Each structure stands twice: as C-alpha cells, then as structure tokens.
Coordinates of C-alpha atoms in Angstrom, one line a residue:
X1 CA -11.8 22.4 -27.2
X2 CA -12.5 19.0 -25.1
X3 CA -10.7 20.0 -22.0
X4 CA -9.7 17.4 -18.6
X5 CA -7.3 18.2 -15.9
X6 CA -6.1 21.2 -17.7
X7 CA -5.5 19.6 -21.0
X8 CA -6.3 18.8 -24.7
X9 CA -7.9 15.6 -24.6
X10 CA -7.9 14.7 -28.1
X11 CA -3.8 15.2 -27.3
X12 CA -4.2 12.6 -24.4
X13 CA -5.8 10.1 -26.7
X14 CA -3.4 10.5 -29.5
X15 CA -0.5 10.0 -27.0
X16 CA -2.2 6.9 -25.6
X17 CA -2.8 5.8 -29.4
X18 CA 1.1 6.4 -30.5
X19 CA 2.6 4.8 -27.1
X20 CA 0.5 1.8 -26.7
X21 CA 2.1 1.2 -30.8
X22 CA 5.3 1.6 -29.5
X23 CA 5.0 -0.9 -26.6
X24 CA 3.6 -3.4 -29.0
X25 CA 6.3 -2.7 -31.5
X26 CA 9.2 -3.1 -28.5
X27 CA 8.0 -6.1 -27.1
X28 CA 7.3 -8.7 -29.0
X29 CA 8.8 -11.5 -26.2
X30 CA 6.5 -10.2 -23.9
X31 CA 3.6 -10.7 -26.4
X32 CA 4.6 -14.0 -27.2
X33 CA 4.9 -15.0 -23.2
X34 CA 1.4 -13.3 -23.0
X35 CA -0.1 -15.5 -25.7
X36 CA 1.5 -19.2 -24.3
X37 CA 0.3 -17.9 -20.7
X38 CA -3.6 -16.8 -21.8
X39 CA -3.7 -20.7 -22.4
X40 CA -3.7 -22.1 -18.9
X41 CA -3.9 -18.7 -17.0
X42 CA -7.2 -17.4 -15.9
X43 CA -7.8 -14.1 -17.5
X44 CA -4.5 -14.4 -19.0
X45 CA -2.1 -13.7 -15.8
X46 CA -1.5 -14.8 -12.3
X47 CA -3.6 -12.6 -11.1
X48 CA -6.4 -10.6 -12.6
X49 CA -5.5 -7.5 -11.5
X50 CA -2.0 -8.1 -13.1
X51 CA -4.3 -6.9 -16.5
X52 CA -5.1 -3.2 -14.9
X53 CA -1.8 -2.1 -15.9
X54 CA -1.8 0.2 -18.8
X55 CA -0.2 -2.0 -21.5
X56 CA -2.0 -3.6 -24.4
X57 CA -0.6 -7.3 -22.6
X58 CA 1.4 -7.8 -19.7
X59 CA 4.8 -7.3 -19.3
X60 CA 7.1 -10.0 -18.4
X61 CA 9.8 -9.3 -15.9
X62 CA 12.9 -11.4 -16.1
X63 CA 14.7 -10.5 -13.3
X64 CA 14.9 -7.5 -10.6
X65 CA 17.3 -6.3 -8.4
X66 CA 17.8 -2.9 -6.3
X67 CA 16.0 0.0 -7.7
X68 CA 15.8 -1.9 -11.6
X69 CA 14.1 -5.0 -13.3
X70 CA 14.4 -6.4 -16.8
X71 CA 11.7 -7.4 -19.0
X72 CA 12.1 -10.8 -21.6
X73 CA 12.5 -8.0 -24.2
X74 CA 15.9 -7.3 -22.2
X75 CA 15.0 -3.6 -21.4
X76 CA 15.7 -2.2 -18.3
X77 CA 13.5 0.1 -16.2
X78 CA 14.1 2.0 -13.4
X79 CA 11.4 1.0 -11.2
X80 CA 9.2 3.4 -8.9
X81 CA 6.3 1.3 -8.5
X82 CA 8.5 -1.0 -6.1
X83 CA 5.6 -4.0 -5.8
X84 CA 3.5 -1.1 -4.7
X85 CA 5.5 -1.1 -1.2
X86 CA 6.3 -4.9 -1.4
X87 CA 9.9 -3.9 -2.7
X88 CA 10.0 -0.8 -0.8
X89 CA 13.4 -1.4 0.3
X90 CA 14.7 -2.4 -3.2
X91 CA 14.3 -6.2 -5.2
X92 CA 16.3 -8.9 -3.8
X93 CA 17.8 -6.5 -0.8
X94 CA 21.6 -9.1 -0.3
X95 CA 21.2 -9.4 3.4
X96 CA 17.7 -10.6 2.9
X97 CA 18.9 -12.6 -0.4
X98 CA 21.9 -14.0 1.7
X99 CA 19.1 -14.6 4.7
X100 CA 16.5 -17.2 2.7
X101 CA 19.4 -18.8 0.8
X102 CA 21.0 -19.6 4.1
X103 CA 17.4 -21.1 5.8
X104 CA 16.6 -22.7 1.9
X105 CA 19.2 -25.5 3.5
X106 CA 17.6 -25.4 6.7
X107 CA 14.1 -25.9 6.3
X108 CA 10.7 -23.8 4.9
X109 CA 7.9 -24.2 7.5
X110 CA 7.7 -26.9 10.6
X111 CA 4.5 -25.3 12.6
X112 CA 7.1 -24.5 15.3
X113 CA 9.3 -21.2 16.3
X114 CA 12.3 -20.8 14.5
X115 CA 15.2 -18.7 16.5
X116 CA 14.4 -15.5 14.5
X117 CA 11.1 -15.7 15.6
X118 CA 12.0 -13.6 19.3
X119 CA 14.5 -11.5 17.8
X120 CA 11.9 -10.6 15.4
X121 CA 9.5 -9.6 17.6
X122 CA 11.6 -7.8 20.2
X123 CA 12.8 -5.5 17.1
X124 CA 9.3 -4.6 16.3
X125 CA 8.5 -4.1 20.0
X126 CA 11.6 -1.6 19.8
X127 CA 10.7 0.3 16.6
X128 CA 6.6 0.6 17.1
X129 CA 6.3 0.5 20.6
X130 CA 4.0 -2.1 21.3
X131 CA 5.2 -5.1 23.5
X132 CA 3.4 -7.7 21.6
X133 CA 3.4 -9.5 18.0
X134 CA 1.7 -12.1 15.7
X135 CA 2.7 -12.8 12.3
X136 CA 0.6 -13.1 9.5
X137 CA 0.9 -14.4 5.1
X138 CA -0.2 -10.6 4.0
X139 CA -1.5 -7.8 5.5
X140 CA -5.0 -8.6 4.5
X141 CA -4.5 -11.6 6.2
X142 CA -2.9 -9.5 9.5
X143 CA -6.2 -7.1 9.4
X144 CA -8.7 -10.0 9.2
X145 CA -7.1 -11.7 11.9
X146 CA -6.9 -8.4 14.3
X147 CA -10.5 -7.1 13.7
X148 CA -11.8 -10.8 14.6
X149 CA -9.3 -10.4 18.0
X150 CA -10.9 -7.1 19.2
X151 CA -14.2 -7.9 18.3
X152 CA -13.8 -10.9 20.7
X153 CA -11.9 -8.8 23.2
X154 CA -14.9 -5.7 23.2
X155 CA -18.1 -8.1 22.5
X156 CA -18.5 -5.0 19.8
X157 CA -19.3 -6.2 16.3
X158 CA -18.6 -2.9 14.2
X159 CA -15.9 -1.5 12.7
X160 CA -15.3 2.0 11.6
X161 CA -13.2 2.8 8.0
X162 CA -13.0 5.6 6.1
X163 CA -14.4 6.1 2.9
X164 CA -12.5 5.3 0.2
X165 CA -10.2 3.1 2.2
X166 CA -7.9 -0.2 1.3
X167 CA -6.9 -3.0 3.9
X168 CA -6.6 -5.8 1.0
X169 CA -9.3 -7.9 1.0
X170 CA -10.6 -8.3 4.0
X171 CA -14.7 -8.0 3.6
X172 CA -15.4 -5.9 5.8
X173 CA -14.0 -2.8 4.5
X174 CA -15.6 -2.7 1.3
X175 CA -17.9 0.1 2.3
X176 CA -17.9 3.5 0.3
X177 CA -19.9 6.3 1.0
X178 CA -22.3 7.3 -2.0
X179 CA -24.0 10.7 -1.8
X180 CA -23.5 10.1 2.1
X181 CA -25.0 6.8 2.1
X182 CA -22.9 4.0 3.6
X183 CA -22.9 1.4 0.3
X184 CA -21.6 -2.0 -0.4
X185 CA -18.8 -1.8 -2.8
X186 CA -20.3 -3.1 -6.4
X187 CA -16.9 -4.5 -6.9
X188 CA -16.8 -6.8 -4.4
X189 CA -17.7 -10.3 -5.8
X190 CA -19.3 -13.0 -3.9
X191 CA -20.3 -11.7 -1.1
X192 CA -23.5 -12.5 0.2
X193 CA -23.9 -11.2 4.0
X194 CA -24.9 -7.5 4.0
X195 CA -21.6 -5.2 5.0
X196 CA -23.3 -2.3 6.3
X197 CA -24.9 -4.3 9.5
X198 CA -21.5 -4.4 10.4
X199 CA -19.7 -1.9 8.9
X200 CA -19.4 2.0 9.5
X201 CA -17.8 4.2 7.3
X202 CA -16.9 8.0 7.6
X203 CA -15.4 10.5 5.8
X204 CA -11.2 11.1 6.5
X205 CA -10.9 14.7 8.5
X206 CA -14.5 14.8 9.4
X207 CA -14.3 14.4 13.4
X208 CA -18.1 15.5 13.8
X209 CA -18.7 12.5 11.5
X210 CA -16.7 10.4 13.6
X211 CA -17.8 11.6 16.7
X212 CA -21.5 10.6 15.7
X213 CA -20.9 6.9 14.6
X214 CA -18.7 6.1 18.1
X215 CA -21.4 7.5 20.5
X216 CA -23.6 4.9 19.2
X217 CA -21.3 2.4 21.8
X218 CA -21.1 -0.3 19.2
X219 CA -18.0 -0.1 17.2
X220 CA -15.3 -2.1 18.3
X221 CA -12.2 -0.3 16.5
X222 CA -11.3 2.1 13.7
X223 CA -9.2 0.3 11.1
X224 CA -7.0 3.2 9.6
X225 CA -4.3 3.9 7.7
X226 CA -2.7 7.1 8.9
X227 CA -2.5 8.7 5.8
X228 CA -4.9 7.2 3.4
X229 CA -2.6 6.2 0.1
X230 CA -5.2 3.6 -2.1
X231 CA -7.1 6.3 -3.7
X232 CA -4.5 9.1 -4.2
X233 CA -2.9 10.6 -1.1
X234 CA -5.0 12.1 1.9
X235 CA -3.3 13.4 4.5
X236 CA -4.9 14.4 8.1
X237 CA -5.5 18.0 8.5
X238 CA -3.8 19.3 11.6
X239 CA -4.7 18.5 14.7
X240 CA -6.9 15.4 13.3
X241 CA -5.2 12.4 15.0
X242 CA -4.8 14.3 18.1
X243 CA -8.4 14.9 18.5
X244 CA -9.5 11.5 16.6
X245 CA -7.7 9.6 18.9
X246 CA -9.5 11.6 22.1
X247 CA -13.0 10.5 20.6
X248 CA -11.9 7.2 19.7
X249 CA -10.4 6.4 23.6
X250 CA -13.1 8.5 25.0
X251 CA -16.2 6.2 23.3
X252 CA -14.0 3.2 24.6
X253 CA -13.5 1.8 20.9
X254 CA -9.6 0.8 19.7
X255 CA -7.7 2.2 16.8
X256 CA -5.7 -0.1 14.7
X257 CA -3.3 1.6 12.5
X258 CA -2.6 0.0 9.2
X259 CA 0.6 0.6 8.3
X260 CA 1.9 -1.3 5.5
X261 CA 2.1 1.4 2.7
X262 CA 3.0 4.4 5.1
X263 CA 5.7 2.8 6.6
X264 CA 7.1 4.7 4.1
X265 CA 7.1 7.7 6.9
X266 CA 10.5 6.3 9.2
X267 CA 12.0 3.2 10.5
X268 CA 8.9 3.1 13.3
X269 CA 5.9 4.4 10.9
X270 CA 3.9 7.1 10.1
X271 CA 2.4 6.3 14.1
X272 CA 5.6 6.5 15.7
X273 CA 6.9 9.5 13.6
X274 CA 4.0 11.2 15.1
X275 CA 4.1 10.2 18.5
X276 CA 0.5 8.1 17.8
X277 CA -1.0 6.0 20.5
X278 CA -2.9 3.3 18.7
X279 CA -3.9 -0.1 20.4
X280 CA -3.0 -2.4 17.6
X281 CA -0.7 -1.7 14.6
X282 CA -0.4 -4.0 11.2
X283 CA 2.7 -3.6 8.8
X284 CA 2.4 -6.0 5.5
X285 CA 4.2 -6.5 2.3
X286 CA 7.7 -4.8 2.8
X287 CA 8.4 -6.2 6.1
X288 CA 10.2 -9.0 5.1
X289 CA 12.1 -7.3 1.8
X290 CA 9.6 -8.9 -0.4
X291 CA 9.0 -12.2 1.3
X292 CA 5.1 -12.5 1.6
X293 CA 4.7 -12.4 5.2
X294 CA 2.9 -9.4 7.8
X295 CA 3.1 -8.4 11.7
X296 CA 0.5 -7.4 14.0
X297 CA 0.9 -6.1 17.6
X298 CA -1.1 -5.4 20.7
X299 CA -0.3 -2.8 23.7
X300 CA 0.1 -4.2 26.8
X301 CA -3.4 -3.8 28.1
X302 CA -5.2 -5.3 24.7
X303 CA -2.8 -8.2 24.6
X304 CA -4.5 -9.2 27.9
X305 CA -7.5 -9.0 26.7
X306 CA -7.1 -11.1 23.6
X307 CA -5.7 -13.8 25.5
X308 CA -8.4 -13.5 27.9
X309 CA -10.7 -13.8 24.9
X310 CA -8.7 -16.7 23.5
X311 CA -8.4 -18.7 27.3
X312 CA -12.5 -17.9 27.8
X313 CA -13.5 -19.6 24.0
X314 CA -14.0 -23.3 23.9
X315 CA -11.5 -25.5 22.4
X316 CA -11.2 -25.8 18.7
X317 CA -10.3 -23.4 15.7
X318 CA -9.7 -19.5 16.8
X319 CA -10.4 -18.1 13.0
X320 CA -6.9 -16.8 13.4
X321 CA -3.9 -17.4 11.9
X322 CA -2.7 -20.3 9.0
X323 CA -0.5 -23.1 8.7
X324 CA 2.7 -21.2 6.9
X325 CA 2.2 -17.9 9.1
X326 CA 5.5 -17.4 11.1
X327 CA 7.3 -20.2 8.7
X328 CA 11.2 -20.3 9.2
X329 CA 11.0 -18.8 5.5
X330 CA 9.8 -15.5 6.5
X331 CA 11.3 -15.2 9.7
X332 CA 14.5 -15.4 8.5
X333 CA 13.6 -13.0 6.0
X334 CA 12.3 -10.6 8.4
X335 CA 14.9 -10.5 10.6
X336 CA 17.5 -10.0 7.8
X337 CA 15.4 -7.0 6.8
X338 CA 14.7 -5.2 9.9
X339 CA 17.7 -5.3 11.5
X340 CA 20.2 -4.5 8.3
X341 CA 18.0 -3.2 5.5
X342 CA 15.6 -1.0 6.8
X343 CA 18.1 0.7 8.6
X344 CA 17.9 5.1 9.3
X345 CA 20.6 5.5 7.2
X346 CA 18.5 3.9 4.3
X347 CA 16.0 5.8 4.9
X348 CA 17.3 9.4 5.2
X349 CA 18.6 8.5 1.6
X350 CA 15.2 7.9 0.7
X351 CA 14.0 10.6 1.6
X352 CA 16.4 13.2 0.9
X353 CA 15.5 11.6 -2.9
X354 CA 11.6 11.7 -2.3
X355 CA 12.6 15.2 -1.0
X356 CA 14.2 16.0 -4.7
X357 CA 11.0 14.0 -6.6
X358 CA 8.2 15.8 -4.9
X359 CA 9.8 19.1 -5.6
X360 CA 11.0 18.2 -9.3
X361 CA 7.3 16.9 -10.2
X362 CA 5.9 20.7 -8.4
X363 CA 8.5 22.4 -10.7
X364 CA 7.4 20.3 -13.8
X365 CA 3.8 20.9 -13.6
X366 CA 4.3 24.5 -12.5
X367 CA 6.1 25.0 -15.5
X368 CA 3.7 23.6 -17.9
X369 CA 0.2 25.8 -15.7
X370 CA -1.2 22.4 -14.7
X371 CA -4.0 22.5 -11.8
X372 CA -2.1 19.5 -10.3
X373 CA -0.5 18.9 -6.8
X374 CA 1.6 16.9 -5.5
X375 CA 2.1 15.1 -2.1
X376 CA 5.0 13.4 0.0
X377 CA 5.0 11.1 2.9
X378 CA 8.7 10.2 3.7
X379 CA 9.7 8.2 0.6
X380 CA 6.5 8.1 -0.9
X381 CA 5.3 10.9 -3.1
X382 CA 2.2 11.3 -5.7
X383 CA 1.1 13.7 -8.2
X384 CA -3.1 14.1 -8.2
X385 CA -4.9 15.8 -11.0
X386 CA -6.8 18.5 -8.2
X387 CA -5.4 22.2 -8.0
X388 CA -5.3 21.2 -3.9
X389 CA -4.4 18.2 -2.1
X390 CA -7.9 16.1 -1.4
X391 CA -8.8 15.8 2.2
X392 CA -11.3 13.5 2.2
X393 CA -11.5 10.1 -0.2
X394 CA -14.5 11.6 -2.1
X395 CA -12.1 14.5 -3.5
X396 CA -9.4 12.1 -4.0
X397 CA -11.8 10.1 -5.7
X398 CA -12.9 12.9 -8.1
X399 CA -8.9 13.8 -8.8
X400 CA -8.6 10.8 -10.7
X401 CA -8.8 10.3 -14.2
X402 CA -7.9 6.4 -15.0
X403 CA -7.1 7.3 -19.0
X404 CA -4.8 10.7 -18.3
X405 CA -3.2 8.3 -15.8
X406 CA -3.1 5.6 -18.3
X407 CA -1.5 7.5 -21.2
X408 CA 0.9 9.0 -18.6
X409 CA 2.1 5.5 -16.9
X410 CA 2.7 4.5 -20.6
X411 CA 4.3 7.2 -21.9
X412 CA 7.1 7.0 -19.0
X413 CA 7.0 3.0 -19.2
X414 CA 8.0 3.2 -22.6
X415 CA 11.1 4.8 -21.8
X416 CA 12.4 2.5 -19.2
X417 CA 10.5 4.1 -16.3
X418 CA 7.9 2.3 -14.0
X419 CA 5.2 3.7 -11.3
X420 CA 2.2 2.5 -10.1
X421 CA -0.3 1.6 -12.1
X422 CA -3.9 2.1 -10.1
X423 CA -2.7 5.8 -9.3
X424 CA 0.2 7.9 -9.3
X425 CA 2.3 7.1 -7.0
X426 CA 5.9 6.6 -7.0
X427 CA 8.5 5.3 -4.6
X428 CA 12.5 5.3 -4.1
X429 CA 14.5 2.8 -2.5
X430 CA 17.9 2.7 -0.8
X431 CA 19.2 2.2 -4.5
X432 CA 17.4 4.9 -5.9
X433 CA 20.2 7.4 -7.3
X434 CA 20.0 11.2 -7.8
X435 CA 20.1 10.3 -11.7
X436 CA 17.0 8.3 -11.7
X437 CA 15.2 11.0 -10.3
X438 CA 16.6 12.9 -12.6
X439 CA 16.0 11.0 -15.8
X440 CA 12.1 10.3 -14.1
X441 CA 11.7 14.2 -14.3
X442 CA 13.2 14.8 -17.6
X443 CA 10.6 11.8 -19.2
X444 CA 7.7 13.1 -17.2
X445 CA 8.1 17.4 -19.1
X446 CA 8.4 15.2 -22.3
X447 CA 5.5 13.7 -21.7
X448 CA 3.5 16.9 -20.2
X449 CA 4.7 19.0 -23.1
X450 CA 3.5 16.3 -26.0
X451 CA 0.2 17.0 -24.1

C-alpha cells in the first residue's frame, strides 16, 4: 500500500479528485468571474500567488466581516485563514470601519503628519517598549527599510536569517540552506546581484551555528521572527533567545525582531511576552485592522545612531521610506485599531479559543493514530505532518506535503470552512465563537476518516 504521513495515498487522491468536482459543481459564479478576469488579469488574478490556493479557479469573495466572508456563489465560510494575519483582528473590525469612513471626508495622504500620527506612536512605544517609530506600506516594505538603517548605522553589510525564513520580499533573505550550503533561492525571479556576498543564513536553534557566523565581525543584524511561522511552526527550544541574544550583543551585531505574524503571542508580541531585548522590532499587516500599512521602531541608543547616520549622508534620497507611508488613511486606521480593537480582552478570548483548537485538532488526530502534531502560539495554531514539532526550518521543511495539505484545505473549504492555504495554519479572531471551533473540528474527523 502507497503510504504518506500515515495514510492511503490513493485515498488522498480520490478525495482531492471528488472535492475539487464538488467545488466546481458549487460555484459556478466564481467560475464565470474567473473566466471575465483571466482576460485582462495577469495569470488570471491580482496576484499570482492568489492561484496557489487549492481550488481548480479562484474564489471570489463578496464581502467579509468579523470572523466570516461570502463568496459570489452566496456561501458563507467561517474564515481561519484571516488574510494570513492581515485580518487577525477580524474583517472590517467597526471602530476601524467607523475610523477610515470618518478620515474618507477628511483627506487620504498630504506628505504631512496627521494628529494620529503621535498618538500612534506613543501607543506602540507603550505596548513594545521601544521609544521610537517609522511607518511603513507592508512589512516587507518595514524590513527593507530597517536592514538598509542598521547597515548605515554599523558600516556592516551582512545580515544573518534563518533558514527557511519569510520577511516578504525583501531580497535579501532569500537564502536557504541546501545540504548546509548557504543557496540563493531558485524562486526568486530577477535577481541578478549574488545574495550570498551578503547574506548569512543559519539554522533556527543551532547557537554553535550562530555563534560561528557572528565572530566573523561582519554581520550587521539578525532579522528574525521569534517563532518562525512561513514554513510550518518552529518554535525556540528553551533557553534559545536567552543565550541567542548574549551572542548576538556580545559580537556587537543587532537583532531585529519581525513580528507581524507572531503578534499573535499578546497585545505587546511574542518579544514582549518574553521579556525580549531586541534593538529594532517590525509589526506588518494586522496593525492597522487590515489597512495596508507597517511600524518599525528603534531603542533609544539605535535611534541615535540612525539619525546620526541620516545627519552624516549627503543630501538627497535616503532609500527609505515612500510617498503614501504614514498617509492620514492608515494612521487613522491604526490608531482606531490599537487603542480599541486589539485590546487584552480580545485577546484572552482568542486564546482561550486557540486554547480549545489546538487541543481539539491533538484529540482528532490522536483518535484517528496519525504521526501528526500540532503547535500554538497565542491565537495561532498549526497542525504539521511530523510525529514531533520541527525545530529547525529543514524538518519543518520535510513535514510538508503540498497535496495532503491540498486535499485537506479543500475538503474543509468545501464545507464553508477556510485556513491557510501555503500551510496549515489557522487563526481565530475576537469574533471567533466556541461553535466555529466546534463545527472546524467536526469537518476536519470527517475529513481524516474519508482518508
């Protein structure tokens, strides 16, 4: 019998057979959109990646709001994908809604502060720590702008990233480790100045690794999520940012957390949560409930030394920032956001609900003998085809199985449930009920015992 991940694969394809039928059969609107769109679209969608999903065309939503969205079939899905962390705090949040439709009258963009630009910062200051901010389109966009800031603050030109690792698109990460070899991604498209002159990569966990690339005295900061999430959960190993953070300070390189998916953890972050000392932190898409807009801040000390940087440079264009960065738009959204929407109340509710996901989905696949695990980091939680959680992003990498996922994400969408489609990870919001869970676990045994 042709075995993966503990099951009958010629079961896996005949469920991914029967369900990508059905999702045909249910949405013909969808198809239709699909077809008008393929004729001005470039690969068919906004965005190409929009096409990774796991449906034979895309799916159109029609509206979303809370914890739900609506396709132009009119079905209604509980969502757990949440824009990936962009609608982490729910779709179209009503202070944030009531926010942007009160600045629509007031004006988009004017290249100047708006009056939520101070109180947005000095909330940030009081949840992370750090005493100073910058404001960015995306967190790709916050991430290229702070690794060009402490290069010019350290005269270092390398940065360190673990293998495996996501920060959006900015270039320079896009450096895996093959068979211990520091490689350019084959991905990555267009890119024509060698990574690897510039770029180190380690494994996650490994501290002798880490230890090793810093002494060399050239690397200006390790970019770092705190937990990786991008390829399937990693988690540290105990003791690792204590000691991670020693070497890093002790080689007089920086750490910049990246926080926009593990923000997830608390109202301050995964960093703050855990009492984390980094120099510069960067939170993206669900800081502004869904608005496209990012943060970046400094400590103290680093924020002098960027300016000093800044002061010392001739006149002309920084590299840094864009013309809509910090619009009225955002800001207003922002500040709606963090000071009534991503609230502690909101987020004990989320993760007393992760709390009852993460142990339903262990019961689940206990119950059917899978060699699966499951992992949660405050109201994030993801279920990896490995016996034990991966600690590095090779093992993570070897966990996943894009077809099982595939026939899985299907399978579930089909019956009015969303997750994430590059992995499988879900979220809850603060309008994630009890029953969602609920009906999520009830679809996901159906689904394990028509395996």
């Amino acid at each position: 019998m042709n075995t993966r991940a503990g099951l009958n694969w010629q079961r896996v394809q005949a469920l991914a057979a029967a369900e990508r039928a059905s999702y045909v059969a249910r949405n013909p609107e969808s198809a239709r959109l699909a077809e008008d769109a393929a004729r001005h679209l470039l690969f068919g969608v906004p965005m190409h990646w929009m096409n990774d999903w796991s449906t034979p065309f895309p799916l159109t939503v029609r509206e979303a709001s809370g914890a739900r969205f609506r396709d132009a079939d009119g079905h209604e899905y509980v969502d757990f994908c949440l824009g990936d962390t962009g609608a982490m705090f729910g779709h179209a949040p009503q202070p944030v809604a009531r926010a942007i439709a009160r600045q629509s009258a007031r004006g988009y963009t004017a290249m100047l502060p708006s009056e939520d630009a101070g109180p947005v910062a000095a909330e940030l200051s009081r949840r992370f720590g750090l005493p100073y901010w910058q404001f960015a389109l995306s967190a790709s966009d916050a991430n290229r702008f702070v690794l060009r800031w402490l290069r010019a603050a350290t005269g270092r030109s390398k940065v360190l990233v673990f293998n495996g690792c996501y920060h959006g698109t900015v270039d320079d990460v896009f450096v895996d480790l093959v068979d211990g070899v520091p490689t350019q991604r084959d991905s990555l498209l267009g890119q024509v100045h060698k990574l690897t002159d510039h770029t180190v990569v380690v494994e996650f966990n490994d501290l002798s690794a880490l230890e090793a690339a810093l002494a060399q005295g050239d690397v200006a900061c390790v970019l770092a999520e705190p937990v990786m999430t991008n390829i399937g959960m990693v988690l540290p190993q105990p003791g690792y940012w204590e000691a991670a953070q020693q070497l890093i300070k002790r080689h007089s390189t920086l750490l910049v957390i990246d926080e926009t998916h593990t923000i997830s953890s608390g109202t301050g972050g995964y960093a703050r949560a855990h009492n984390m000392q980094p120099d510069a932190l960067v939170v993206g898409k669900p800081i502004g409930g869904g608005v496209p807009c990012a943060v970046y801040g400094f400590t103290e000390e680093l924020a002098r030394r960027v300016e000093h940087a800044k002061r010392s440079a001739p006149p002309g264009h920084s590299g840094v920032g864009t013309t809509l960065s910090a619009n009225m738009f955002a800001m207003a959204a922002m500040r709606a956001n963090l000071e009534e929407v991503m609230t502690e109340q909101a987020y004990q509710h989320m993760f007393a609900l992760a709390g009852q996901l993460a142990d339903g989905l262990r019961a689940v696949i206990a119950r059917h003998q899978l060699p699966w695990c499951v992992t949660q980091i405050g109201a994030r939680t993801e279920f990896q085809f490995s016996a034990t959680a991966p600690r590095n992003g090779t093992e993570a990498h070897a966990a996943m199985d894009g077809e099982l996922e595939q026939a899985i994400h299907l399978y579930l969408l089909n019956r009015g449930l969303l997750i994430t489609p590059f992995h499988n990870m879900l979220l809850v919001c603060p309008e994630t009920a009890s029953a969602d869970i609920t009906q999520l676990l009830g679809a996901f045994n159906d689904c394990l015992t028509a395996l």
